[in-house]
Amino acid sequence: MDGFIEIVSTIVSPCINLCEIDRSSGQCGGCARTLDEIAAWGSGTPEWRAAVMAALPGRRETR
C-alpha cells in the first residue's frame, strides 16, 4: 500500500534478563511474572499487561 505507514506501539516488558523460575512460587526471580504471563505477554492486551505490571511490586515484596 503506497504511502501507508502503520505506527505500532512498543510493548514494554518488565523483563530484566535474570530469568529463573522459582519452583515454589512459580514466578520469575527477575521480573516476578509467572510462566503463563511471560508466554502470553506478546499477545496480551494493553489492559492485561498494565494489570500484570501493577501486580509485580507486591509480588517482589513478598519474596
PDB file of C-alpha atoms in Angstrom:
ATOM      1  CA  MET A   1       0.000   0.000   0.000  1.00  0.00           C
ATOM      2  CA  ASP A   2       1.762   3.115  -1.211  1.00  0.00           C
ATOM      3  CA  GLY A   3       2.051   5.954   1.278  1.00  0.00           C
ATOM      4  CA  PHE A   4       0.569   3.942   4.140  1.00  0.00           C
ATOM      5  CA  ILE A   5       2.540   3.947   7.375  1.00  0.00           C
ATOM      6  CA  GLU A   6       1.388   1.947  10.352  1.00  0.00           C
ATOM      7  CA  ILE A   7       2.584   3.064  13.754  1.00  0.00           C
ATOM      8  CA  VAL A   8       2.968   0.132  16.103  1.00  0.00           C
ATOM      9  CA  SER A   9       3.427   0.845  19.782  1.00  0.00           C
ATOM     10  CA  THR A  10       6.264  -0.853  21.599  1.00  0.00           C
ATOM     11  CA  ILE A  11       5.287  -3.444  24.157  1.00  0.00           C
ATOM     12  CA  VAL A  12       7.052  -2.554  27.377  1.00  0.00           C
ATOM     13  CA  SER A  13       8.227  -5.600  29.277  1.00  0.00           C
ATOM     14  CA  PRO A  14       9.346  -5.916  32.906  1.00  0.00           C
ATOM     15  CA  CYS A  15      11.978  -8.472  31.854  1.00  0.00           C
ATOM     16  CA  ILE A  16      15.447  -7.658  33.221  1.00  0.00           C
ATOM     17  CA  ASN A  17      17.175 -10.705  31.699  1.00  0.00           C
ATOM     18  CA  LEU A  18      17.579 -12.507  35.036  1.00  0.00           C
ATOM     19  CA  CYS A  19      15.270 -15.358  34.123  1.00  0.00           C
ATOM     20  CA  GLU A  20      14.954 -18.048  36.763  1.00  0.00           C
ATOM     21  CA  ILE A  21      11.613 -19.556  37.744  1.00  0.00           C
ATOM     22  CA  ASP A  22      11.178 -20.202  41.460  1.00  0.00           C
ATOM     23  CA  ARG A  23       9.587 -23.636  41.843  1.00  0.00           C
ATOM     24  CA  SER A  24       7.630 -22.775  44.994  1.00  0.00           C
ATOM     25  CA  SER A  25       6.062 -19.520  43.769  1.00  0.00           C
ATOM     26  CA  GLY A  26       6.091 -20.214  40.020  1.00  0.00           C
ATOM     27  CA  GLN A  27       7.414 -16.688  39.459  1.00  0.00           C
ATOM     28  CA  CYS A  28      10.488 -15.440  37.653  1.00  0.00           C
ATOM     29  CA  GLY A  29      13.202 -14.268  40.040  1.00  0.00           C
ATOM     30  CA  GLY A  30      13.957 -11.322  37.760  1.00  0.00           C
ATOM     31  CA  CYS A  31      10.605  -9.874  36.706  1.00  0.00           C
ATOM     32  CA  ALA A  32       8.196 -11.675  39.113  1.00  0.00           C
ATOM     33  CA  ARG A  33       5.882 -12.815  36.300  1.00  0.00           C
ATOM     34  CA  THR A  34       4.584 -16.373  36.066  1.00  0.00           C
ATOM     35  CA  LEU A  35       5.425 -18.614  33.116  1.00  0.00           C
ATOM     36  CA  ASP A  36       1.876 -18.158  31.800  1.00  0.00           C
ATOM     37  CA  GLU A  37       2.231 -14.369  31.984  1.00  0.00           C
ATOM     38  CA  ILE A  38       5.613 -14.471  30.245  1.00  0.00           C
ATOM     39  CA  ALA A  39       4.240 -16.692  27.470  1.00  0.00           C
ATOM     40  CA  ALA A  40       1.156 -14.502  26.927  1.00  0.00           C
ATOM     41  CA  TRP A  41       2.947 -11.144  27.160  1.00  0.00           C
ATOM     42  CA  GLY A  42       3.348 -10.510  23.430  1.00  0.00           C
ATOM     43  CA  SER A  43      -0.296 -11.207  22.625  1.00  0.00           C
ATOM     44  CA  GLY A  44      -1.832  -9.727  25.784  1.00  0.00           C
ATOM     45  CA  THR A  45      -3.984  -6.627  25.648  1.00  0.00           C
ATOM     46  CA  PRO A  46      -2.558  -3.353  26.927  1.00  0.00           C
ATOM     47  CA  GLU A  47      -5.060  -3.505  29.794  1.00  0.00           C
ATOM     48  CA  TRP A  48      -3.983  -7.016  30.775  1.00  0.00           C
ATOM     49  CA  ARG A  49      -0.288  -6.089  30.636  1.00  0.00           C
ATOM     50  CA  ALA A  50      -0.983  -2.986  32.761  1.00  0.00           C
ATOM     51  CA  ALA A  51      -2.748  -5.157  35.360  1.00  0.00           C
ATOM     52  CA  VAL A  52       0.195  -7.570  35.478  1.00  0.00           C
ATOM     53  CA  MET A  53       2.664  -4.661  35.769  1.00  0.00           C
ATOM     54  CA  ALA A  54       0.624  -3.236  38.668  1.00  0.00           C
ATOM     55  CA  ALA A  55       0.776  -6.582  40.498  1.00  0.00           C
ATOM     56  CA  LEU A  56       4.564  -7.037  40.203  1.00  0.00           C
ATOM     57  CA  PRO A  57       5.736  -4.694  43.004  1.00  0.00           C
ATOM     58  CA  GLY A  58       3.588  -6.569  45.530  1.00  0.00           C
ATOM     59  CA  ARG A  59       4.960  -9.891  44.368  1.00  0.00           C
ATOM     60  CA  ARG A  60       8.529  -8.679  44.765  1.00  0.00           C
ATOM     61  CA  GLU A  61       7.826  -7.532  48.350  1.00  0.00           C
ATOM     62  CA  THR A  62       6.638 -10.981  49.394  1.00  0.00           C
ATOM     63  CA  ARG A  63       9.811 -12.775  48.282  1.00  0.00           C
TER      64      ARG A  63
END
